[in-house]
Amino acid sequence: MRHLGIQITDQECATAFAGLDQAVAARLIADRLGGAVPTGWFDALTVVVDTALRAEVAPVPGVAALLQQLRVPFCVASNGRPEKVALTLGVCGLAPYFEGRIFTAAEVAHGKPAPDLFLLAASRMGVPPARCVVVEDSESGVVAARSAGMRVLRYAPDGSTSG
């Protein structure tokens, strides 16, 4: 966003934009710009993000062992692009744990913070929303989970509640 002339820190960016789908992020960025996001900007950002993911993403320590031990249905419900989710899980070696159980905002009318994505995931998994527990790393996801009537655990490895 700094390339667009928006003065924003990494922390401010994480707090304001983490977990949002592209349409919502585009509206927020346009508000800050006072006009539309330039054509092609998100495409260029996608290339940079995907390159960084290929080089730097790693699984949370212990998550594979945890997934191996789970005896309840589990899935991924992400606002990320389907390609980004597949790339991230693939690079981390976690894709096999979620085969056939990956849901993205591309499948619903409204991504997080709306509850649509979590309600879709619960329905496809055959679990009533009230019986679901969401592990979420963004404020928009926490809002979505609560709006869906699900319990939510906030994942904040750095101890913060933002971003």
PDB file of C-alpha atoms in Angstrom, residues 16 21 35 59 83 120 137 145 160:
ATOM      1  CA  ALA A  16      -6.920  -3.182   9.201  1.00  0.00           C
ATOM      2  CA  ASP A  21     -11.461 -10.669   1.187  1.00  0.00           C
ATOM      3  CA  GLY A  35     -10.262   6.943  -5.539  1.00  0.00           C
ATOM      4  CA  PRO A  59       3.759 -24.706   9.307  1.00  0.00           C
ATOM      5  CA  GLU A  83      -4.828 -20.783  -5.280  1.00  0.00           C
ATOM      6  CA  LEU A 120     -20.925 -23.148   4.361  1.00  0.00           C
ATOM      7  CA  ASP A 137      -6.022 -15.511  13.354  1.00  0.00           C
ATOM      8  CA  ALA A 145     -17.306 -17.124  13.657  1.00  0.00           C
ATOM      9  CA  SER A 160      -1.399  -9.623  20.231  1.00  0.00           C
TER      10      SER A 160
END
